[in-house]
Amino acid sequence: MLSVSQTETIIFNLVQPLKAQRDVEVVSLLTALDRILAAPVTSALDFPHWDNSAMDGYAVRYEDVKHCNEQPVVLEIVEEIPAGIEPQKSIQPGQAARILTGAMMPVGADTVVIQEQTQREGNRVSILAAPKPQEFVRHRASFYQAGSVLLSPGIMLNAPEIAILAAAQCTQMTVYRRPRVAILSTGDELATPDQPLQPGQIVDSNQYALAALVAQTGAEPFQVGIVPDQPEALKNAIAKALQTSDLVLSSGGVSVGDYDYVDRILASLGAEIHVRAVAVKPGKPLTVATFTPTDAHYKPVLYFGLPGNPVSALVSFWRFVQPAIKKLSGLSRSWGPTFVPARSRGELRSDGKRETYLWGQLYLVNGGYEFQLAAGSHSSGNLINLAQTNGLAVLPVGQTSVSSGEPIQVMQVGLPIDETSRKSQVASRN
Ligand code: AMP
Ligand code: MG
């Protein structure tokens, strides 16, 4: 059986990211949020576009004011320059211009004296303290030089990048299309949430959980629905899903039960199977397969057969599928899950045979993480106490227990709950 880290390596090597030449679309500033840039962005503008003032004050010649610590210097105000107005005069020795934040520096001036260090009388201003040379001037191109790379492909567009694109007057940008992920559930016992349940039936909750996780990862879920445990039906459903997706996710039917057909069907459809089981708990049965392009589907398709148990399906998604989707989506880095060091708030147990993921709540307390195991059964069939899970404590193979207060690694799957006391927040701010 493969270890978790071996499986992760195999998966990363199998993922072929979307292609920047083919798998792209154009979005606008208002629809760019969370999308992955597919082409470099450059600008013909320098940033700042011209020398400008960082403060409200007076634009002066440094030569005129460098000695005014000993004695104030009086300058003639020849112009007022608010933001958005082009200066009309050049500053001669003995002159200054009233200038406001963001306004263009006038020719001749090289330094700004903040208004707090001046005293104005009519069209004259006394400079009371010497500035540093070039103080409070934001120089042209000091932030960015026209023509160099402004934003690189493979980054996710969030508020800062969207602000940069807007400032560069880049109103349309090329991003990777969202990866398409087909989701199918296998099992004769499954019903939809709106169907009356017959004896022996349960709701196909995985379909909805996985669709939510796929969407949360920036991909587009395509819900195939429930497929009965019949080889022919399953084969048709998978073959169809391959045509429209970059990745196919199924849940159920991958263990060794009499009705677990997925692996056989994948093989019969020409897939290469790379992973069949992983030494992880929950989630031991995991199938990872690839389809090379054929006439029916022009691009490579990755297949994940997740176990049917609801907790196993979610944990397998977080640990193995989400990183694969992130790499597939064109993101250039940070594909893997985030692990943080935490202290356990209680005792944790494992049989030590497989890498064990225990679900619960991750707290942030005065700068450190704490993990609270979810109360109730840790059966992989129990999805009820999975509510509010934002972290999974990881017990490596060989470790059978963790005592209360001991350090552990926690895989983060949501934002930690901040329980930092108000007192310490105030203290850390001061
Ligand atoms: P399997 O992997 O098919 O052996 O299923 C393992 C367990 O997960 C069984 O108890 C199934 O009833 C349950 N299960 C399978 N598929 C789903 C699903 N889509 N939603 C919720 N539970 C499921
Ligand atoms: Mg089944």
Short mmCIF file of C-alpha atoms and ligand atoms in Angstrom, two decimals:
data_model
loop_
_atom_site.label_atom_id
_atom_site.label_comp_id
_atom_site.label_asym_id
_atom_site.label_seq_id
_atom_site.Cartn_x
_atom_site.Cartn_y
_atom_site.Cartn_z
CA MET A 1 0.00 0.00 0.00
CA LEU A 2 1.25 3.49 -0.80
CA SER A 3 1.96 6.05 1.89
CA VAL A 4 0.19 9.40 1.90
CA SER A 5 3.28 11.26 0.73
CA GLN A 6 4.01 8.72 -2.04
CA THR A 7 0.42 9.12 -3.22
CA GLU A 8 0.70 12.90 -3.15
CA THR A 9 3.87 12.76 -5.27
CA ILE A 10 2.28 10.38 -7.78
CA ILE A 11 -0.75 12.65 -8.11
CA PHE A 12 1.29 15.84 -8.60
CA ASN A 13 3.31 14.09 -11.30
CA LEU A 14 0.14 12.99 -13.07
CA VAL A 15 -1.59 16.37 -13.14
CA GLN A 16 -1.18 18.20 -16.43
CA PRO A 17 -2.14 21.85 -15.87
CA LEU A 18 -4.50 23.60 -18.25
CA LYS A 19 -2.70 25.02 -21.28
CA ALA A 20 -2.11 28.76 -21.56
CA GLN A 21 -2.56 28.58 -25.35
CA ARG A 22 -5.84 26.65 -25.30
CA ASP A 23 -7.62 26.61 -21.97
CA VAL A 24 -8.24 30.30 -21.44
CA GLU A 25 -10.98 32.89 -21.45
CA VAL A 26 -11.17 36.65 -21.14
CA VAL A 27 -12.69 38.25 -18.04
CA SER A 28 -13.17 41.84 -16.95
CA LEU A 29 -12.15 43.65 -13.78
CA LEU A 30 -15.45 42.88 -12.09
CA THR A 31 -15.38 39.17 -12.93
CA ALA A 32 -11.68 38.55 -12.35
CA LEU A 33 -11.86 37.75 -8.64
CA ASP A 34 -10.28 34.37 -7.74
CA ARG A 35 -9.34 33.63 -11.35
CA ILE A 36 -5.85 32.48 -12.35
CA LEU A 37 -3.94 34.75 -14.69
CA ALA A 38 -2.87 32.90 -17.87
CA ALA A 39 -0.75 35.52 -19.63
CA PRO A 40 1.77 38.04 -18.27
CA VAL A 41 0.50 41.59 -17.88
CA THR A 42 2.75 44.53 -18.73
CA SER A 43 1.97 48.22 -18.75
CA ALA A 44 3.09 51.10 -20.94
CA LEU A 45 2.74 53.37 -17.90
CA ASP A 46 5.40 54.00 -15.29
CA PHE A 47 4.22 53.88 -11.66
CA PRO A 48 4.10 56.60 -10.40
CA HIS A 49 3.38 58.12 -13.82
CA TRP A 50 5.27 61.31 -12.83
CA ASP A 51 7.05 62.69 -9.76
CA ASN A 52 4.39 63.60 -7.22
CA SER A 53 3.98 64.65 -3.63
CA ALA A 54 3.33 62.12 -0.89
CA MET A 55 2.02 64.79 1.50
CA ASP A 56 0.17 68.08 1.76
CA GLY A 57 2.80 70.83 1.98
CA TYR A 58 5.13 72.92 -0.16
CA ALA A 59 7.23 71.90 -3.15
CA VAL A 60 10.64 73.53 -2.75
CA ARG A 61 14.22 73.46 -3.97
CA TYR A 62 16.26 71.60 -1.36
CA GLU A 63 19.14 74.02 -1.88
CA ASP A 64 16.90 76.86 -0.61
CA VAL A 65 15.85 75.22 2.64
CA LYS A 66 18.71 72.99 3.73
CA HIS A 67 19.91 75.41 6.39
CA CYS A 68 16.59 76.48 7.83
CA ASN A 69 17.08 74.53 11.06
CA GLU A 70 19.33 77.39 12.10
CA GLN A 71 17.04 80.09 10.75
CA PRO A 72 13.63 79.81 9.02
CA VAL A 73 13.62 80.59 5.30
CA VAL A 74 10.83 82.56 3.69
CA LEU A 75 9.78 81.52 0.17
CA GLU A 76 7.38 83.08 -2.30
CA ILE A 77 4.38 80.89 -3.21
CA VAL A 78 4.01 81.07 -6.99
CA GLU A 79 1.34 78.46 -7.58
CA GLU A 80 -1.13 76.10 -5.93
CA ILE A 81 -1.11 72.53 -7.28
CA PRO A 82 -4.01 70.31 -6.25
CA ALA A 83 -4.14 66.64 -7.38
CA GLY A 84 -5.24 66.35 -11.00
CA ILE A 85 -3.85 69.73 -12.15
CA GLU A 86 -0.72 70.11 -14.24
CA PRO A 87 1.75 72.67 -12.77
CA GLN A 88 2.19 75.74 -14.96
CA LYS A 89 5.28 77.29 -13.42
CA SER A 90 8.79 76.18 -12.77
CA ILE A 91 10.15 76.86 -9.32
CA GLN A 92 13.02 79.36 -9.24
CA PRO A 93 15.41 79.99 -6.31
CA GLY A 94 13.45 81.57 -3.44
CA GLN A 95 10.13 80.16 -4.68
CA ALA A 96 7.77 77.37 -3.61
CA ALA A 97 4.46 75.91 -4.72
CA ARG A 98 1.64 74.92 -2.44
CA ILE A 99 1.15 71.20 -3.23
CA LEU A 100 -1.37 68.58 -2.17
CA THR A 101 -1.03 64.82 -1.84
CA GLY A 102 -0.82 63.04 -5.19
CA ALA A 103 -0.26 66.26 -7.16
CA MET A 104 2.46 66.55 -9.83
CA MET A 105 5.76 68.04 -8.70
CA PRO A 106 6.51 71.29 -10.52
CA VAL A 107 9.69 71.57 -12.56
CA GLY A 108 12.53 72.99 -10.45
CA ALA A 109 11.30 71.63 -7.13
CA ASP A 110 12.82 68.43 -5.78
CA THR A 111 11.59 68.20 -2.18
CA VAL A 112 8.31 68.55 -0.29
CA VAL A 113 8.12 70.20 3.13
CA ILE A 114 5.06 69.02 5.04
CA GLN A 115 2.69 71.79 6.01
CA GLU A 116 3.15 71.03 9.74
CA GLN A 117 6.69 72.41 9.41
CA THR A 118 5.67 75.64 7.76
CA GLN A 119 3.88 78.86 8.52
CA ARG A 120 1.98 80.69 5.80
CA GLU A 121 1.27 84.37 5.47
CA GLY A 122 -0.44 85.41 2.25
CA ASN A 123 1.72 84.40 -0.67
CA ARG A 124 4.72 83.71 1.53
CA VAL A 125 5.63 80.60 3.50
CA SER A 126 8.23 80.21 6.24
CA ILE A 127 9.98 76.86 6.28
CA LEU A 128 10.61 76.10 9.95
CA ALA A 129 12.61 72.85 9.76
CA ALA A 130 14.97 71.46 7.15
CA PRO A 131 13.61 68.47 5.21
CA LYS A 132 15.77 65.63 3.92
CA PRO A 133 16.79 65.92 0.26
CA GLN A 134 13.92 64.73 -1.99
CA GLU A 135 11.76 64.07 1.04
CA PHE A 136 8.08 63.20 0.40
CA VAL A 137 8.56 62.97 -3.36
CA ARG A 138 7.30 59.79 -5.02
CA HIS A 139 9.53 59.53 -8.08
CA ARG A 140 8.35 58.52 -11.49
CA ALA A 141 8.83 54.77 -12.15
CA SER A 142 10.11 54.15 -8.62
CA PHE A 143 7.32 51.56 -8.08
CA TYR A 144 7.27 50.03 -11.55
CA GLN A 145 9.00 50.66 -14.87
CA ALA A 146 6.90 50.61 -18.04
CA GLY A 147 7.41 47.50 -20.12
CA SER A 148 8.55 45.13 -17.38
CA VAL A 149 6.30 42.35 -16.11
CA LEU A 150 3.59 43.75 -13.87
CA LEU A 151 1.79 40.49 -13.04
CA SER A 152 3.01 36.98 -13.86
CA PRO A 153 0.88 34.10 -15.10
CA GLY A 154 -0.16 31.50 -12.55
CA ILE A 155 -1.18 33.94 -9.82
CA MET A 156 -4.67 34.20 -8.40
CA LEU A 157 -6.37 37.55 -8.88
CA ASN A 158 -7.50 39.05 -5.61
CA ALA A 159 -8.17 42.64 -4.56
CA PRO A 160 -4.53 43.82 -4.79
CA GLU A 161 -4.02 42.37 -8.28
CA ILE A 162 -7.39 43.71 -9.44
CA ALA A 163 -6.39 47.17 -8.20
CA ILE A 164 -3.11 46.89 -10.12
CA LEU A 165 -4.89 45.81 -13.31
CA ALA A 166 -7.35 48.69 -12.98
CA ALA A 167 -4.53 51.18 -12.38
CA ALA A 168 -2.74 49.86 -15.47
CA GLN A 169 -5.97 50.37 -17.45
CA CYS A 170 -6.08 46.67 -18.19
CA THR A 171 -9.84 46.18 -18.27
CA GLN A 172 -9.85 42.71 -19.83
CA MET A 173 -7.48 39.92 -18.89
CA THR A 174 -6.78 36.39 -20.02
CA VAL A 175 -7.33 33.79 -17.32
CA TYR A 176 -7.44 30.02 -17.30
CA ARG A 177 -10.94 28.66 -17.75
CA ARG A 178 -12.21 26.87 -14.69
CA PRO A 179 -11.33 23.17 -14.69
CA ARG A 180 -14.44 21.05 -15.30
CA VAL A 181 -14.99 18.34 -12.74
CA ALA A 182 -17.63 15.64 -13.25
CA ILE A 183 -19.05 14.17 -10.05
CA LEU A 184 -20.81 10.86 -9.91
CA SER A 185 -22.04 8.75 -7.04
CA THR A 186 -22.22 4.99 -7.30
CA GLY A 187 -24.47 2.82 -5.21
CA ASP A 188 -27.83 1.04 -5.42
CA GLU A 189 -28.68 2.37 -1.96
CA LEU A 190 -28.49 6.04 -2.93
CA ALA A 191 -31.42 8.43 -3.30
CA THR A 192 -31.59 12.17 -3.98
CA PRO A 193 -32.42 14.52 -1.08
CA ASP A 194 -35.95 15.09 -2.41
CA GLN A 195 -36.88 11.40 -2.81
CA PRO A 196 -38.83 9.54 -0.10
CA LEU A 197 -36.36 7.06 1.43
CA GLN A 198 -37.20 3.37 1.08
CA PRO A 199 -35.86 0.90 3.67
CA GLY A 200 -32.15 0.45 3.05
CA GLN A 201 -31.75 3.73 1.20
CA ILE A 202 -29.62 6.71 2.20
CA VAL A 203 -29.19 10.12 0.62
CA ASP A 204 -26.34 10.70 -1.80
CA SER A 205 -24.79 13.43 0.33
CA ASN A 206 -21.38 13.06 -1.32
CA GLN A 207 -22.68 14.52 -4.58
CA TYR A 208 -23.44 17.80 -2.82
CA ALA A 209 -20.42 17.90 -0.55
CA LEU A 210 -18.07 17.26 -3.46
CA ALA A 211 -19.81 19.82 -5.69
CA ALA A 212 -19.37 22.40 -2.93
CA LEU A 213 -15.69 21.54 -2.49
CA VAL A 214 -15.05 21.59 -6.24
CA ALA A 215 -16.64 25.03 -6.54
CA GLN A 216 -14.73 26.24 -3.48
CA THR A 217 -11.51 25.16 -5.20
CA GLY A 218 -12.29 27.34 -8.20
CA ALA A 219 -13.41 24.57 -10.54
CA GLU A 220 -16.76 24.03 -12.20
CA PRO A 221 -18.68 21.02 -10.87
CA PHE A 222 -20.75 19.02 -13.32
CA GLN A 223 -23.16 16.76 -11.49
CA VAL A 224 -23.63 13.41 -13.18
CA GLY A 225 -25.82 12.14 -10.34
CA ILE A 226 -26.40 8.64 -9.03
CA VAL A 227 -25.26 5.63 -11.00
CA PRO A 228 -26.46 2.17 -9.89
CA ASP A 229 -24.02 -0.63 -9.08
CA GLN A 230 -24.30 -2.06 -12.57
CA PRO A 231 -21.13 -2.37 -14.63
CA GLU A 232 -22.76 -1.28 -17.89
CA ALA A 233 -24.45 1.79 -16.40
CA LEU A 234 -21.26 2.77 -14.65
CA LYS A 235 -19.17 2.31 -17.75
CA ASN A 236 -21.54 4.51 -19.79
CA ALA A 237 -21.62 7.20 -17.12
CA ILE A 238 -17.82 7.33 -16.82
CA ALA A 239 -17.34 7.32 -20.60
CA LYS A 240 -19.74 10.24 -20.91
CA ALA A 241 -18.13 12.15 -18.06
CA LEU A 242 -14.73 11.81 -19.73
CA GLN A 243 -15.91 13.72 -22.78
CA THR A 244 -16.77 16.88 -20.92
CA SER A 245 -14.32 17.06 -18.05
CA ASP A 246 -10.73 17.57 -17.04
CA LEU A 247 -11.20 15.50 -13.93
CA VAL A 248 -13.77 12.89 -12.95
CA LEU A 249 -14.64 12.28 -9.32
CA SER A 250 -16.67 9.31 -8.27
CA SER A 251 -17.53 8.18 -4.79
CA GLY A 252 -18.28 4.65 -3.72
CA GLY A 253 -17.54 1.31 -5.31
CA VAL A 254 -13.75 1.43 -4.99
CA SER A 255 -13.23 -1.00 -2.14
CA VAL A 256 -13.18 -4.77 -2.39
CA GLY A 257 -16.91 -5.49 -1.93
CA ASP A 258 -18.91 -7.59 -4.38
CA TYR A 259 -20.40 -4.47 -5.97
CA ASP A 260 -17.21 -2.45 -6.24
CA TYR A 261 -16.74 -2.22 -9.98
CA VAL A 262 -14.98 1.07 -10.51
CA ASP A 263 -11.41 -0.18 -10.99
CA ARG A 264 -12.44 -2.92 -13.43
CA ILE A 265 -14.48 -0.49 -15.49
CA LEU A 266 -11.69 2.06 -15.59
CA ALA A 267 -9.34 -0.63 -16.89
CA SER A 268 -11.87 -1.69 -19.51
CA LEU A 269 -12.15 1.94 -20.68
CA GLY A 270 -8.39 2.07 -21.20
CA ALA A 271 -7.36 3.91 -18.06
CA GLU A 272 -4.01 3.50 -16.46
CA ILE A 273 -4.47 2.94 -12.74
CA HIS A 274 -1.75 4.47 -10.56
CA VAL A 275 -3.17 4.19 -7.05
CA ARG A 276 -5.60 1.63 -5.62
CA ALA A 277 -5.20 2.04 -1.87
CA VAL A 278 -3.43 4.41 0.49
CA ALA A 279 -2.25 3.86 4.06
CA VAL A 280 -4.53 6.59 5.38
CA LYS A 281 -7.46 6.65 7.76
CA PRO A 282 -10.14 7.48 6.82
CA GLY A 283 -9.97 6.88 3.08
CA LYS A 284 -7.92 3.73 2.48
CA PRO A 285 -9.58 2.71 -0.79
CA LEU A 286 -8.62 5.42 -3.27
CA THR A 287 -8.32 4.98 -6.99
CA VAL A 288 -6.27 7.39 -9.06
CA ALA A 289 -6.23 6.77 -12.80
CA THR A 290 -5.45 8.65 -15.99
CA PHE A 291 -6.97 8.56 -19.43
CA THR A 292 -4.73 9.59 -22.30
CA PRO A 293 -6.49 11.61 -25.00
CA THR A 294 -8.53 9.72 -27.58
CA ASP A 295 -11.07 10.67 -30.24
CA ALA A 296 -13.76 10.73 -27.56
CA HIS A 297 -11.90 13.15 -25.29
CA TYR A 298 -9.14 15.33 -26.69
CA LYS A 299 -7.31 16.07 -23.48
CA PRO A 300 -5.90 13.96 -20.68
CA VAL A 301 -8.41 13.26 -17.93
CA LEU A 302 -7.57 12.49 -14.34
CA TYR A 303 -9.85 10.12 -12.45
CA PHE A 304 -10.32 9.96 -8.69
CA GLY A 305 -12.41 7.15 -7.29
CA LEU A 306 -13.11 8.15 -3.70
CA PRO A 307 -14.45 5.87 -1.02
CA GLY A 308 -18.20 6.14 -0.42
CA ASN A 309 -18.17 6.81 3.30
CA PRO A 310 -18.99 10.50 3.65
CA VAL A 311 -16.08 11.38 5.91
CA SER A 312 -13.63 9.36 3.82
CA ALA A 313 -14.83 11.09 0.66
CA LEU A 314 -14.33 14.54 2.16
CA VAL A 315 -10.97 13.79 3.76
CA SER A 316 -9.69 12.22 0.51
CA PHE A 317 -10.84 15.31 -1.34
CA TRP A 318 -9.08 17.70 1.02
CA ARG A 319 -5.88 15.66 1.14
CA PHE A 320 -5.54 14.52 -2.50
CA VAL A 321 -8.10 16.00 -4.89
CA GLN A 322 -8.01 19.66 -3.91
CA PRO A 323 -4.23 19.95 -4.49
CA ALA A 324 -4.66 18.22 -7.86
CA ILE A 325 -7.39 20.67 -8.91
CA LYS A 326 -5.22 23.60 -7.84
CA LYS A 327 -2.32 22.40 -9.97
CA LEU A 328 -4.69 21.62 -12.85
CA SER A 329 -6.18 25.12 -12.68
CA GLY A 330 -2.92 26.81 -13.73
CA LEU A 331 -1.96 28.09 -10.29
CA SER A 332 1.85 28.20 -10.23
CA ARG A 333 2.33 27.22 -6.57
CA SER A 334 0.75 26.54 -3.17
CA TRP A 335 -1.18 23.51 -4.32
CA GLY A 336 -0.80 21.39 -1.23
CA PRO A 337 -2.81 21.60 1.97
CA THR A 338 -1.63 23.89 4.77
CA PHE A 339 -0.38 22.16 7.91
CA VAL A 340 -0.02 24.18 11.09
CA PRO A 341 1.58 23.22 14.40
CA ALA A 342 -1.00 23.08 17.20
CA ARG A 343 -1.45 21.80 20.73
CA SER A 344 -4.10 19.20 21.30
CA ARG A 345 -6.79 20.18 23.78
CA GLY A 346 -7.41 16.52 24.62
CA GLU A 347 -6.09 13.04 24.11
CA LEU A 348 -5.97 11.69 20.53
CA ARG A 349 -5.76 8.02 19.58
CA SER A 350 -4.97 5.99 16.49
CA ASP A 351 -4.11 2.37 15.79
CA GLY A 352 -0.79 3.62 14.40
CA LYS A 353 -1.06 1.47 11.28
CA ARG A 354 -2.11 4.17 8.83
CA GLU A 355 -1.61 7.96 8.73
CA THR A 356 -4.67 9.09 10.65
CA TYR A 357 -6.69 12.26 10.16
CA LEU A 358 -8.91 13.20 13.11
CA TRP A 359 -11.45 15.92 12.48
CA GLY A 360 -12.30 18.78 14.78
CA GLN A 361 -11.88 22.48 15.42
CA LEU A 362 -8.75 24.53 15.08
CA TYR A 363 -8.53 27.55 17.35
CA LEU A 364 -6.14 30.47 17.35
CA VAL A 365 -5.34 31.51 20.91
CA ASN A 366 -2.89 34.34 21.58
CA GLY A 367 -0.75 33.56 18.55
CA GLY A 368 -0.79 29.74 18.86
CA TYR A 369 -3.06 27.07 17.43
CA GLU A 370 -5.06 24.62 19.51
CA PHE A 371 -6.96 21.59 18.26
CA GLN A 372 -10.19 20.28 19.73
CA LEU A 373 -11.25 16.81 18.56
CA ALA A 374 -14.89 16.70 17.42
CA ALA A 375 -17.08 15.05 20.05
CA GLY A 376 -18.92 11.87 19.11
CA SER A 377 -18.10 8.92 16.91
CA HIS A 378 -15.07 9.05 14.63
CA SER A 379 -16.54 6.42 12.34
CA SER A 380 -15.94 7.35 8.70
CA GLY A 381 -19.67 6.86 8.18
CA ASN A 382 -20.55 9.60 10.67
CA LEU A 383 -20.89 12.87 8.87
CA ILE A 384 -22.89 14.55 11.63
CA ASN A 385 -19.94 15.56 13.80
CA LEU A 386 -18.09 16.76 10.72
CA ALA A 387 -20.06 20.02 11.04
CA GLN A 388 -17.77 23.00 11.72
CA THR A 389 -14.64 21.02 10.90
CA ASN A 390 -11.82 23.42 10.02
CA GLY A 391 -8.86 21.19 10.82
CA LEU A 392 -7.73 17.58 10.90
CA ALA A 393 -5.07 16.47 13.36
CA VAL A 394 -2.55 14.21 11.67
CA LEU A 395 -1.13 11.21 13.51
CA PRO A 396 1.70 9.66 11.50
CA VAL A 397 2.13 5.92 11.06
CA GLY A 398 3.49 4.46 14.29
CA GLN A 399 2.02 7.09 16.59
CA THR A 400 -0.83 5.66 18.64
CA SER A 401 -1.63 8.52 20.97
CA VAL A 402 -1.18 12.19 21.67
CA SER A 403 -1.67 13.49 25.21
CA SER A 404 -3.49 16.66 26.04
CA GLY A 405 -1.21 19.67 25.53
CA GLU A 406 1.20 17.84 23.23
CA PRO A 407 2.17 19.35 19.86
CA ILE A 408 0.61 17.96 16.66
CA GLN A 409 0.31 18.94 13.00
CA VAL A 410 -3.15 20.00 11.87
CA MET A 411 -4.26 20.12 8.24
CA GLN A 412 -6.22 23.32 7.88
CA VAL A 413 -9.45 23.08 5.88
CA GLY A 414 -11.09 26.32 7.03
CA LEU A 415 -10.31 29.50 8.91
CA PRO A 416 -9.33 28.96 12.54
CA ILE A 417 -11.70 30.16 15.23
CA ASP A 418 -10.04 33.14 16.89
CA GLU A 419 -10.21 32.86 20.67
CA THR A 420 -7.44 35.34 21.34
CA SER A 421 -8.42 37.32 24.42
CA ARG A 422 -9.22 40.99 23.98
CA LYS A 423 -6.60 41.90 26.56
CA SER A 424 -3.83 40.22 24.59
CA GLN A 425 -5.08 41.68 21.29
CA VAL A 426 -4.76 45.16 22.73
CA ALA A 427 -1.35 44.35 24.20
CA SER A 428 -0.03 43.02 20.88
CA ARG A 429 -1.30 46.08 19.03
CA ASN A 430 0.54 48.46 21.34
P1 AMP B 1 -18.71 1.95 -0.82
O1 AMP B 1 -17.44 2.73 -0.95
O2 AMP B 1 -19.50 1.95 -2.07
O3 AMP B 1 -18.44 0.58 -0.29
O4 AMP B 1 -19.58 2.70 0.24
C1 AMP B 1 -19.15 2.80 1.58
C2 AMP B 1 -20.22 3.43 2.45
O5 AMP B 1 -20.48 4.75 2.01
C3 AMP B 1 -21.55 2.71 2.38
O6 AMP B 1 -22.11 2.72 3.67
C4 AMP B 1 -22.36 3.55 1.44
O7 AMP B 1 -23.75 3.44 1.66
C5 AMP B 1 -21.86 4.94 1.73
N1 AMP B 1 -21.98 5.79 0.55
C6 AMP B 1 -21.59 5.45 -0.69
N2 AMP B 1 -21.82 6.45 -1.55
C7 AMP B 1 -22.35 7.45 -0.84
C8 AMP B 1 -22.82 8.75 -1.18
N3 AMP B 1 -22.75 9.19 -2.43
N4 AMP B 1 -23.32 9.54 -0.21
C9 AMP B 1 -23.37 9.08 1.07
N5 AMP B 1 -22.95 7.88 1.45
C10 AMP B 1 -22.47 7.04 0.51
MG MG B 2 -21.16 1.01 -2.76
#
